Amino acid sequence: MTIPLPPGFRIDLDPDVRKLADGLWFGGSPARVLRLTAAGQAAWRVLDAGPVTTAATGVLARRLTDAGLAHPVPPAQDGPPGVTIVVPVRDRAELLARCLAGLGSRHPVLVVDDGSADPAAIAAVAAAHGAKLVCRDVNGGPGAARNTGLEQVSTELVAFVDSDCVPPEDWACLLAAHFADPLLAAIAPRVRALAQDTWSGRYTRAAGCLDLGDRPARVAPGTRMSYVPTAMLVARRSALAAVADGGQVFDPRLRVGEDVDLVWRLHAAGFRVRYAPDVQVGHHEPASWRGLLGRRVRYGVSAAPLALRHPKALAPLVLHFWPALTVGALLARRPLLAAVAFGGSVRSTVRLLRANDVPSDGVVRALATAVHQTWLGCGRHGTQFAAPLLVALLVPGGRRRWGRRAAVASLLLGPPLTAWASKRPKLDPIRYTAAAIADDIAYGAGVWAGCLTSRTAAPVRPAFLRRPLRFDPKGKR
């Protein structure tokens, strides 16, 4: 049984949604074709003009937001929410002071000192800002510190805020309003880099790994937004308790990736997790390339433990047969085979759409986009996990090898140059490209290190999907 989105919620259609015909939509993540019945179209006309008011409009709103075709807009709250803020910290007292100053005094704040080398400095900062302090004798990592803080929380909502974050004004009200949805377990804002005006700083502001973009999303494995970090995360305490293992919400064995693990466990339990980029929190970034790339290595190490815990949730590259065959033929300099593969993709897709009474306009353009995205994905995958091989293939090997080197260079340079062209950061394309390649190689090195430790190759294996498009059953909506 579908639990409706509650009255008062409005929904905004995702920008990528296309209306193919009356009652026939395309979009979402994963991509699907949605057919609305007459009753569904009537419910949509109500939602298009205003908020959820009936069970029918609530059910449709839920299905649209679950599919990624739309995003919920909660009603305004009356008064400040009841939320307790948990701030895990280890040293860096000056960053903690900046964080607590930004949090203000509207909500109770609990600082968890996770074995700082100078606990007196942490205690002084907490006291100066009126925060309660809990000290751990032994450092256990951010997950363990959050678990310790959670034991002291009595409010239904808890906000985990890292000590190197600077929250905006009214963040709590804006994020807590979403919890009018009874299925929502957690929500995260957009994380923007606070970095110096250096090469590494400008790159981080343009392509920081914690910044997940400006589009709202449902967070779930296999979708456009598969995870959110806990740099700042507001959560429902009863939902956290429902997925706790032995009383531990965050797995203390995970020093990195404990936030992704929690999000995926909440999803598996049937809860909703959302990303709300209209709220933006600043995040302190490493000041040097050594610090920046070292962090990327640490993030990469978490991939193997996560893959073992959630074998169906983590895939570094998802390939569909026809686009993958087209890209492979182009890279092998087999234009005739590439043309045949692309033509086969168009033919099979048109047949699939017509069999489901869906217009086939725009198929060629859509499949060309799929080929382009597959090429970019293969390039990043190769850079992250096979950079030495790509470099070796670039070494001159005879007069007739220029085509091979051009294909390899396209894999190496294509993704960062494409990203640079779309973002137009305050950084020239050469330095941006060099930084992006170093970023990917560092992350890949961490993944390989985790694979060796955990004795698994799952985090580097691409996933192959046979079904590129989903169709909701006729008459279901």
CSV table of C-alpha atoms in Angstrom, one decimal:
chain,number,residue,atom,x,y,z
A,1,MET,CA,0.0,0.0,0.0
A,2,THR,CA,1.3,3.4,-1.0
A,3,ILE,CA,1.5,5.9,1.9
A,4,PRO,CA,0.4,9.3,0.4
A,5,LEU,CA,2.4,12.5,0.7
A,6,PRO,CA,0.6,14.4,3.4
A,7,PRO,CA,-1.8,17.4,2.7
A,8,GLY,CA,0.0,20.7,2.4
A,9,PHE,CA,2.9,19.4,0.3
A,10,ARG,CA,3.4,20.8,-3.2
A,11,ILE,CA,5.5,19.2,-5.8
A,12,ASP,CA,7.8,20.6,-8.5
A,13,LEU,CA,8.4,18.6,-11.7
A,14,ASP,CA,12.1,17.7,-12.3
A,15,PRO,CA,13.6,19.8,-15.1
A,16,ASP,CA,14.3,16.7,-17.2
A,17,VAL,CA,10.7,15.5,-17.3
A,18,ARG,CA,9.2,15.5,-20.8
A,19,LYS,CA,5.5,15.3,-21.5
A,20,LEU,CA,5.3,13.0,-24.5
A,21,ALA,CA,1.5,13.3,-24.9
A,22,ASP,CA,-1.5,13.8,-22.7
A,23,GLY,CA,-1.0,11.7,-19.6
A,24,LEU,CA,2.3,10.3,-20.9
A,25,TRP,CA,5.6,11.5,-19.3
A,26,PHE,CA,9.2,10.5,-19.6
A,27,GLY,CA,11.9,11.1,-17.0
A,28,GLY,CA,12.9,10.2,-13.5
A,29,SER,CA,15.8,8.2,-12.1
A,30,PRO,CA,16.1,5.5,-13.3
A,31,ALA,CA,14.5,6.7,-16.5
A,32,ARG,CA,10.9,5.6,-17.1
A,33,VAL,CA,7.8,6.2,-19.1
A,34,LEU,CA,4.8,7.0,-16.9
A,35,ARG,CA,1.2,6.7,-18.2
A,36,LEU,CA,-1.5,8.5,-16.2
A,37,THR,CA,-5.0,7.1,-16.2
A,38,ALA,CA,-8.0,9.6,-16.4
A,39,ALA,CA,-8.1,9.6,-12.6
A,40,GLY,CA,-4.3,10.2,-12.5
A,41,GLN,CA,-4.6,13.1,-14.9
A,42,ALA,CA,-7.4,14.6,-12.8
A,43,ALA,CA,-5.2,14.3,-9.7
A,44,TRP,CA,-2.3,15.9,-11.6
A,45,ARG,CA,-4.4,18.9,-12.5
A,46,VAL,CA,-5.0,19.5,-8.8
A,47,LEU,CA,-1.3,19.1,-8.0
A,48,ASP,CA,-0.3,21.4,-10.8
A,49,ALA,CA,-2.4,24.2,-9.4
A,50,GLY,CA,-1.8,23.7,-5.6
A,51,PRO,CA,-0.9,21.4,-2.8
A,52,VAL,CA,-1.9,17.9,-1.9
A,53,THR,CA,-5.5,17.9,-0.6
A,54,THR,CA,-6.9,14.4,-1.0
A,55,ALA,CA,-5.7,10.8,-0.7
A,56,ALA,CA,-5.6,10.5,-4.5
A,57,THR,CA,-3.4,13.6,-5.0
A,58,GLY,CA,-1.2,12.4,-2.1
A,59,VAL,CA,-0.7,9.0,-3.7
A,60,LEU,CA,0.2,10.5,-7.1
A,61,ALA,CA,2.6,12.9,-5.4
A,62,ARG,CA,4.3,10.1,-3.6
A,63,ARG,CA,4.7,8.0,-6.7
A,64,LEU,CA,6.0,11.0,-8.7
A,65,THR,CA,8.5,11.9,-6.0
A,66,ASP,CA,9.6,8.3,-5.4
A,67,ALA,CA,10.3,7.9,-9.2
A,68,GLY,CA,12.3,11.1,-9.3
A,69,LEU,CA,9.8,12.7,-11.7
A,70,ALA,CA,9.0,15.4,-9.1
A,71,HIS,CA,10.3,16.8,-5.9
A,72,PRO,CA,8.3,17.6,-2.7
A,73,VAL,CA,8.0,21.1,-1.4
A,74,PRO,CA,6.9,21.0,2.2
A,75,PRO,CA,4.4,23.4,3.9
A,76,ALA,CA,5.8,26.2,6.1
A,77,GLN,CA,6.4,25.3,9.7
A,78,ASP,CA,4.8,27.1,12.7
A,79,GLY,CA,7.7,28.1,14.9
A,80,PRO,CA,11.2,26.6,15.2
A,81,PRO,CA,11.5,22.8,15.1
A,82,GLY,CA,12.6,20.7,18.1
A,83,VAL,CA,16.0,19.5,17.0
A,84,THR,CA,19.2,18.7,18.9
A,85,ILE,CA,22.5,19.3,17.1
A,86,VAL,CA,25.3,16.8,17.5
A,87,VAL,CA,28.8,18.0,16.5
A,88,PRO,CA,31.6,15.4,16.5
A,89,VAL,CA,35.1,17.0,16.8
A,90,ARG,CA,38.7,16.0,17.1
A,91,ASP,CA,41.0,18.9,17.6
A,92,ARG,CA,40.8,21.9,15.3
A,93,ALA,CA,39.3,24.1,18.0
A,94,GLU,CA,39.3,27.2,15.7
A,95,LEU,CA,37.0,25.4,13.2
A,96,LEU,CA,34.7,24.3,16.0
A,97,ALA,CA,34.4,27.9,17.2
A,98,ARG,CA,33.4,29.0,13.7
A,99,CYS,CA,30.8,26.2,13.4
A,100,LEU,CA,29.2,26.9,16.8
A,101,ALA,CA,29.0,30.6,16.1
A,102,GLY,CA,27.1,29.8,12.9
A,103,LEU,CA,24.8,27.4,14.7
A,104,GLY,CA,23.7,30.0,17.2
A,105,SER,CA,21.7,29.3,20.4
A,106,ARG,CA,18.2,28.5,19.0
A,107,HIS,CA,18.7,24.7,19.4
A,108,PRO,CA,20.5,22.6,22.0
A,109,VAL,CA,24.0,21.7,20.8
A,110,LEU,CA,26.0,18.7,21.9
A,111,VAL,CA,29.7,18.6,21.2
A,112,VAL,CA,31.3,15.2,21.2
A,113,ASP,CA,35.1,15.3,21.7
A,114,ASP,CA,36.4,12.2,20.0
A,115,GLY,CA,39.8,11.9,21.8
A,116,SER,CA,41.3,15.3,21.0
A,117,ALA,CA,45.0,15.9,21.8
A,118,ASP,CA,44.1,19.2,23.5
A,119,PRO,CA,40.7,18.5,25.1
A,120,ALA,CA,40.9,21.7,27.2
A,121,ALA,CA,40.8,23.8,24.0
A,122,ILE,CA,37.7,22.0,22.8
A,123,ALA,CA,36.1,22.4,26.3
A,124,ALA,CA,36.7,26.1,26.3
A,125,VAL,CA,35.1,26.6,22.9
A,126,ALA,CA,32.1,24.5,23.8
A,127,ALA,CA,31.6,26.5,27.1
A,128,ALA,CA,32.0,29.8,25.3
A,129,HIS,CA,29.1,29.0,23.0
A,130,GLY,CA,26.9,27.3,25.6
A,131,ALA,CA,27.2,23.8,24.1
A,132,LYS,CA,27.0,20.7,26.2
A,133,LEU,CA,30.3,18.6,26.0
A,134,VAL,CA,30.7,14.9,26.0
A,135,CYS,CA,34.2,13.5,25.9
A,136,ARG,CA,35.3,10.1,24.6
A,137,ASP,CA,38.5,8.7,26.1
A,138,VAL,CA,39.5,6.9,22.9
A,139,ASN,CA,39.2,8.1,19.3
A,140,GLY,CA,36.7,6.0,17.5
A,141,GLY,CA,36.0,8.0,14.3
A,142,PRO,CA,33.1,10.3,13.3
A,143,GLY,CA,30.6,7.4,13.3
A,144,ALA,CA,31.4,6.3,16.8
A,145,ALA,CA,31.3,10.0,18.0
A,146,ARG,CA,27.9,10.5,16.5
A,147,ASN,CA,26.6,7.3,18.2
A,148,THR,CA,27.9,8.7,21.5
A,149,GLY,CA,26.1,12.0,20.9
A,150,LEU,CA,22.9,10.3,19.8
A,151,GLU,CA,22.7,8.6,23.2
A,152,GLN,CA,22.2,12.0,24.8
A,153,VAL,CA,19.4,13.2,22.4
A,154,SER,CA,15.8,13.3,23.5
A,155,THR,CA,14.2,15.2,20.6
A,156,GLU,CA,12.7,13.4,17.6
A,157,LEU,CA,14.9,15.3,15.2
A,158,VAL,CA,18.7,15.2,15.4
A,159,ALA,CA,21.1,17.2,13.2
A,160,PHE,CA,24.6,15.9,12.7
A,161,VAL,CA,26.9,18.8,11.9
A,162,ASP,CA,30.6,18.3,11.3
A,163,SER,CA,32.9,20.8,13.2
A,164,ASP,CA,34.4,22.1,9.9
A,165,CYS,CA,31.0,23.2,8.6
A,166,VAL,CA,29.5,26.7,8.6
A,167,PRO,CA,25.6,26.5,8.5
A,168,PRO,CA,23.4,29.2,6.9
A,169,GLU,CA,20.7,31.1,8.8
A,170,ASP,CA,17.4,29.2,9.2
A,171,TRP,CA,18.8,25.9,8.0
A,172,ALA,CA,17.0,24.0,10.7
A,173,CYS,CA,13.6,25.3,9.8
A,174,LEU,CA,14.0,24.8,6.1
A,175,LEU,CA,15.2,21.2,6.5
A,176,ALA,CA,13.0,20.2,9.4
A,177,ALA,CA,9.9,21.2,7.4
A,178,HIS,CA,10.4,18.2,5.2
A,179,PHE,CA,9.7,15.9,8.1
A,180,ALA,CA,6.0,16.5,7.8
A,181,ASP,CA,6.4,13.5,5.5
A,182,PRO,CA,6.1,10.5,7.8
A,183,LEU,CA,8.3,8.4,5.6
A,184,LEU,CA,11.3,10.8,5.5
A,185,ALA,CA,14.2,9.5,7.6
A,186,ALA,CA,16.9,12.0,6.7
A,187,ILE,CA,17.7,15.0,4.6
A,188,ALA,CA,20.9,16.7,3.6
A,189,PRO,CA,21.7,20.2,2.3
A,190,ARG,CA,24.1,21.1,-0.4
A,191,VAL,CA,27.8,21.3,0.8
A,192,ARG,CA,29.8,24.2,-0.7
A,193,ALA,CA,33.5,24.3,-0.4
A,194,LEU,CA,35.2,27.0,1.8
A,195,ALA,CA,38.6,27.0,0.1
A,196,GLN,CA,41.5,29.4,-0.3
A,197,ASP,CA,42.1,31.3,-3.6
A,198,THR,CA,44.7,28.8,-4.8
A,199,TRP,CA,44.9,26.3,-7.6
A,200,SER,CA,43.6,23.5,-5.3
A,201,GLY,CA,41.1,25.8,-3.7
A,202,ARG,CA,39.6,27.0,-7.0
A,203,TYR,CA,39.4,23.5,-8.2
A,204,THR,CA,37.6,22.3,-5.0
A,205,ARG,CA,35.1,25.1,-5.2
A,206,ALA,CA,34.3,24.0,-8.8
A,207,ALA,CA,34.4,20.2,-8.4
A,208,GLY,CA,34.4,19.4,-4.6
A,209,CYS,CA,33.5,15.8,-4.0
A,210,LEU,CA,31.0,16.7,-1.3
A,211,ASP,CA,29.1,19.1,-3.5
A,212,LEU,CA,26.4,17.1,-5.2
A,213,GLY,CA,25.0,19.9,-7.3
A,214,ASP,CA,22.0,22.2,-7.4
A,215,ARG,CA,19.2,19.8,-8.2
A,216,PRO,CA,17.0,18.3,-5.5
A,217,ALA,CA,16.7,14.5,-5.5
A,218,ARG,CA,15.5,11.4,-3.7
A,219,VAL,CA,18.5,9.6,-2.4
A,220,ALA,CA,18.7,5.9,-3.3
A,221,PRO,CA,21.1,3.4,-4.8
A,222,GLY,CA,20.9,3.1,-8.6
A,223,THR,CA,19.5,6.7,-9.0
A,224,ARG,CA,21.1,10.0,-10.0
A,225,MET,CA,21.8,10.7,-6.3
A,226,SER,CA,22.9,7.4,-4.7
A,227,TYR,CA,24.2,8.9,-1.4
A,228,VAL,CA,24.6,12.1,0.7
A,229,PRO,CA,27.4,12.9,3.1
A,230,THR,CA,26.8,13.6,6.8
A,231,ALA,CA,28.8,16.9,6.8
A,232,MET,CA,25.3,18.1,7.7
A,233,LEU,CA,22.4,15.6,8.0
A,234,VAL,CA,19.0,16.1,9.8
A,235,ALA,CA,17.4,12.8,10.7
A,236,ARG,CA,14.4,11.3,12.4
A,237,ARG,CA,15.6,9.6,15.6
A,238,SER,CA,12.9,6.8,15.4
A,239,ALA,CA,14.0,5.9,11.9
A,240,LEU,CA,17.7,5.8,13.0
A,241,ALA,CA,16.7,3.5,15.9
A,242,ALA,CA,14.8,1.2,13.4
A,243,VAL,CA,18.0,0.5,11.5
A,244,ALA,CA,20.5,0.5,14.4
A,245,ASP,CA,22.6,-2.7,14.8
A,246,GLY,CA,23.2,-3.6,18.4
A,247,GLY,CA,22.3,0.0,19.4
A,248,GLN,CA,24.8,1.5,17.0
A,249,VAL,CA,23.3,3.7,14.3
A,250,PHE,CA,26.6,4.4,12.5
A,251,ASP,CA,28.8,1.4,12.0
A,252,PRO,CA,31.9,2.2,14.2
A,253,ARG,CA,34.0,-0.2,12.2
A,254,LEU,CA,33.8,2.2,9.2
A,255,ARG,CA,36.1,5.2,9.7
A,256,VAL,CA,35.0,6.5,6.2
A,257,GLY,CA,31.8,5.7,4.3
A,258,GLU,CA,29.7,5.3,7.5
A,259,ASP,CA,27.3,7.9,6.1
A,260,VAL,CA,26.8,6.1,2.9
A,261,ASP,CA,26.2,2.9,4.8
A,262,LEU,CA,23.6,4.5,6.9
A,263,VAL,CA,21.7,6.1,4.0
A,264,TRP,CA,21.6,2.7,2.2
A,265,ARG,CA,20.3,0.9,5.3
A,266,LEU,CA,17.6,3.5,5.7
A,267,HIS,CA,16.6,3.0,2.0
A,268,ALA,CA,16.5,-0.8,2.4
A,269,ALA,CA,14.2,-0.4,5.5
A,270,GLY,CA,11.7,1.5,3.3
A,271,PHE,CA,12.4,5.0,4.5
A,272,ARG,CA,13.0,8.1,2.3
A,273,VAL,CA,16.2,10.1,2.2
A,274,ARG,CA,16.3,13.4,0.3
A,275,TYR,CA,18.8,16.0,-0.9
A,276,ALA,CA,17.7,19.7,-0.6
A,277,PRO,CA,20.2,22.0,-2.3
A,278,ASP,CA,18.2,25.1,-1.5
A,279,VAL,CA,19.9,25.0,1.8
A,280,GLN,CA,23.7,25.4,1.5
A,281,VAL,CA,26.3,24.7,4.2
A,282,GLY,CA,29.9,25.8,3.9
A,283,HIS,CA,32.6,23.2,4.4
A,284,HIS,CA,36.3,23.8,5.2
A,285,GLU,CA,38.5,22.2,2.6
A,286,PRO,CA,42.2,21.1,2.8
A,287,ALA,CA,44.5,24.0,1.9
A,288,SER,CA,47.1,21.9,0.0
A,289,TRP,CA,47.1,19.3,-2.8
A,290,ARG,CA,48.5,16.8,-0.3
A,291,GLY,CA,45.5,17.2,2.0
A,292,LEU,CA,43.0,17.3,-0.8
A,293,LEU,CA,44.3,14.2,-2.6
A,294,GLY,CA,44.9,12.3,0.7
A,295,ARG,CA,41.3,12.8,1.5
A,296,ARG,CA,40.2,11.4,-1.8
A,297,VAL,CA,42.4,8.3,-1.2
A,298,ARG,CA,40.6,7.8,2.2
A,299,TYR,CA,37.2,8.1,0.6
A,300,GLY,CA,38.2,5.5,-2.0
A,301,VAL,CA,39.2,3.0,0.7
A,302,SER,CA,35.6,2.9,1.9
A,303,ALA,CA,34.3,1.5,-1.4
A,304,ALA,CA,35.3,-2.1,-0.8
A,305,PRO,CA,33.7,-2.4,2.7
A,306,LEU,CA,30.6,-0.7,1.4
A,307,ALA,CA,30.4,-3.1,-1.6
A,308,LEU,CA,30.6,-6.1,0.7
A,309,ARG,CA,27.8,-4.7,2.9
A,310,HIS,CA,25.6,-3.6,0.0
A,311,PRO,CA,26.6,-5.7,-3.0
A,312,LYS,CA,23.8,-4.4,-5.3
A,313,ALA,CA,24.1,-0.7,-4.3
A,314,LEU,CA,27.6,0.2,-5.5
A,315,ALA,CA,28.6,0.1,-9.2
A,316,PRO,CA,31.4,2.4,-10.5
A,317,LEU,CA,30.1,2.3,-14.0
A,318,VAL,CA,26.7,1.2,-15.4
A,319,LEU,CA,26.7,0.1,-19.0
A,320,HIS,CA,23.9,-0.6,-21.4
A,321,PHE,CA,24.6,-2.9,-24.3
A,322,TRP,CA,24.0,-0.8,-27.4
A,323,PRO,CA,25.7,2.5,-26.2
A,324,ALA,CA,28.6,0.5,-24.8
A,325,LEU,CA,29.0,-1.4,-28.1
A,326,THR,CA,28.9,1.9,-30.0
A,327,VAL,CA,31.5,3.5,-27.8
A,328,GLY,CA,33.7,0.4,-28.0
A,329,ALA,CA,33.6,0.4,-31.8
A,330,LEU,CA,34.4,4.1,-32.0
A,331,LEU,CA,37.4,3.7,-29.6
A,332,ALA,CA,38.6,0.8,-31.7
A,333,ARG,CA,38.3,3.0,-34.9
A,334,ARG,CA,35.6,0.8,-36.4
A,335,PRO,CA,33.2,3.4,-37.7
A,336,LEU,CA,31.1,1.0,-39.7
A,337,LEU,CA,30.6,-1.2,-36.6
A,338,ALA,CA,29.7,1.9,-34.6
A,339,ALA,CA,27.1,2.9,-37.1
A,340,VAL,CA,25.6,-0.5,-37.1
A,341,ALA,CA,25.5,-0.6,-33.3
A,342,PHE,CA,23.9,2.9,-33.1
A,343,GLY,CA,21.4,1.9,-35.8
A,344,GLY,CA,20.6,-1.2,-33.9
A,345,SER,CA,20.1,0.9,-30.8
A,346,VAL,CA,17.7,3.2,-32.6
A,347,ARG,CA,15.7,0.3,-34.1
A,348,SER,CA,15.3,-1.6,-30.9
A,349,THR,CA,14.3,1.5,-28.9
A,350,VAL,CA,11.8,2.6,-31.5
A,351,ARG,CA,10.3,-0.9,-31.5
A,352,LEU,CA,10.1,-0.9,-27.7
A,353,LEU,CA,8.4,2.5,-27.6
A,354,ARG,CA,5.9,1.6,-30.3
A,355,ALA,CA,5.1,-1.7,-28.6
A,356,ASN,CA,4.1,0.4,-25.5
A,357,ASP,CA,2.2,3.0,-27.5
A,358,VAL,CA,4.8,5.7,-26.8
A,359,PRO,CA,5.8,8.3,-29.4
A,360,SER,CA,9.3,7.7,-30.7
A,361,ASP,CA,10.2,11.4,-31.5
A,362,GLY,CA,13.6,12.4,-30.3
A,363,VAL,CA,15.0,8.8,-30.1
A,364,VAL,CA,18.1,9.6,-32.1
A,365,ARG,CA,19.1,12.6,-30.0
A,366,ALA,CA,18.4,10.7,-26.8
A,367,LEU,CA,20.5,7.7,-27.8
A,368,ALA,CA,23.3,10.0,-29.0
A,369,THR,CA,23.3,11.5,-25.5
A,370,ALA,CA,23.5,8.0,-24.0
A,371,VAL,CA,26.5,7.3,-26.2
A,372,HIS,CA,28.2,10.5,-25.1
A,373,GLN,CA,27.5,9.8,-21.4
A,374,THR,CA,28.8,6.2,-21.8
A,375,TRP,CA,32.0,7.6,-23.3
A,376,LEU,CA,32.4,10.0,-20.4
A,377,GLY,CA,31.7,7.2,-17.9
A,378,CYS,CA,34.3,4.9,-19.5
A,379,GLY,CA,36.8,7.7,-19.4
A,380,ARG,CA,36.4,8.4,-15.7
A,381,HIS,CA,36.4,4.7,-14.9
A,382,GLY,CA,39.6,4.1,-16.9
A,383,THR,CA,41.3,7.1,-15.3
A,384,GLN,CA,40.3,6.0,-11.8
A,385,PHE,CA,41.2,2.4,-12.0
A,386,ALA,CA,43.5,1.9,-15.0
A,387,ALA,CA,45.5,5.2,-15.3
A,388,PRO,CA,48.9,3.5,-15.7
A,389,LEU,CA,47.5,1.4,-18.6
A,390,LEU,CA,46.1,4.5,-20.3
A,391,VAL,CA,49.4,6.3,-19.9
A,392,ALA,CA,51.3,3.3,-21.3
A,393,LEU,CA,49.0,3.2,-24.4
A,394,LEU,CA,49.7,6.9,-25.0
A,395,VAL,CA,53.4,6.1,-25.5
A,396,PRO,CA,54.3,6.4,-29.3
A,397,GLY,CA,54.5,2.9,-30.9
A,398,GLY,CA,54.8,3.6,-34.6
A,399,ARG,CA,53.5,5.8,-37.3
A,400,ARG,CA,50.1,4.1,-37.5
A,401,ARG,CA,49.4,4.2,-33.8
A,402,TRP,CA,48.2,7.8,-33.7
A,403,GLY,CA,44.5,6.7,-33.8
A,404,ARG,CA,45.0,4.5,-30.8
A,405,ARG,CA,46.7,7.3,-28.9
A,406,ALA,CA,43.9,9.7,-29.9
A,407,ALA,CA,41.2,7.3,-28.6
A,408,VAL,CA,43.1,6.8,-25.3
A,409,ALA,CA,43.6,10.6,-24.9
A,410,SER,CA,39.9,11.1,-25.4
A,411,LEU,CA,39.2,8.8,-22.5
A,412,LEU,CA,41.7,10.6,-20.3
A,413,LEU,CA,40.9,14.2,-21.3
A,414,GLY,CA,37.3,14.1,-22.4
A,415,PRO,CA,35.6,13.9,-19.0
A,416,PRO,CA,37.5,16.8,-17.3
A,417,LEU,CA,37.3,19.0,-20.4
A,418,THR,CA,33.6,18.4,-20.7
A,419,ALA,CA,33.1,19.2,-17.1
A,420,TRP,CA,35.2,22.4,-17.4
A,421,ALA,CA,33.1,23.5,-20.4
A,422,SER,CA,29.9,23.1,-18.5
A,423,LYS,CA,31.0,24.7,-15.3
A,424,ARG,CA,33.3,27.4,-16.6
A,425,PRO,CA,35.2,27.6,-13.3
A,426,LYS,CA,37.7,30.4,-12.3
A,427,LEU,CA,40.4,28.1,-13.5
A,428,ASP,CA,41.9,27.5,-16.9
A,429,PRO,CA,41.2,24.2,-18.7
A,430,ILE,CA,44.7,22.9,-18.5
A,431,ARG,CA,45.0,23.2,-14.7
A,432,TYR,CA,41.4,22.1,-14.2
A,433,THR,CA,42.0,19.0,-16.3
A,434,ALA,CA,45.3,18.2,-14.5
A,435,ALA,CA,43.5,18.5,-11.1
A,436,ALA,CA,40.6,16.4,-12.2
A,437,ILE,CA,42.9,13.6,-13.4
A,438,ALA,CA,44.9,13.7,-10.2
A,439,ASP,CA,41.6,13.7,-8.2
A,440,ASP,CA,40.4,10.6,-10.0
A,441,ILE,CA,43.7,8.7,-9.8
A,442,ALA,CA,43.9,9.4,-6.0
A,443,TYR,CA,40.3,8.1,-5.5
A,444,GLY,CA,41.1,5.1,-7.6
A,445,ALA,CA,44.2,4.3,-5.7
A,446,GLY,CA,42.2,4.3,-2.5
A,447,VAL,CA,39.6,2.0,-4.0
A,448,TRP,CA,42.4,-0.5,-5.1
A,449,ALA,CA,43.9,-0.3,-1.6
A,450,GLY,CA,40.5,-1.2,-0.1
A,451,CYS,CA,40.0,-4.0,-2.6
A,452,LEU,CA,43.3,-5.5,-1.7
A,453,THR,CA,42.6,-5.3,2.1
A,454,SER,CA,39.0,-6.7,1.7
A,455,ARG,CA,40.0,-9.2,-1.0
A,456,THR,CA,37.3,-8.1,-3.5
A,457,ALA,CA,37.1,-6.5,-6.9
A,458,ALA,CA,33.5,-5.5,-6.7
A,459,PRO,CA,34.1,-1.8,-6.4
A,460,VAL,CA,35.9,-1.7,-9.8
A,461,ARG,CA,33.6,-4.0,-11.8
A,462,PRO,CA,31.2,-2.3,-14.2
A,463,ALA,CA,27.5,-3.3,-14.0
A,464,PHE,CA,25.7,-4.3,-17.2
A,465,LEU,CA,22.0,-3.6,-17.5
A,466,ARG,CA,19.8,-5.0,-20.2
A,467,ARG,CA,16.8,-2.8,-19.5
A,468,PRO,CA,17.6,0.8,-20.4
A,469,LEU,CA,14.1,2.1,-19.9
A,470,ARG,CA,11.3,1.3,-17.4
A,471,PHE,CA,7.6,1.4,-18.3
A,472,ASP,CA,5.0,1.7,-15.6
A,473,PRO,CA,2.1,-0.7,-16.2
A,474,LYS,CA,-0.7,0.6,-18.2
A,475,GLY,CA,-3.6,1.8,-16.1
A,476,LYS,CA,-1.7,1.8,-12.9
A,477,ARG,CA,-1.7,5.6,-12.4
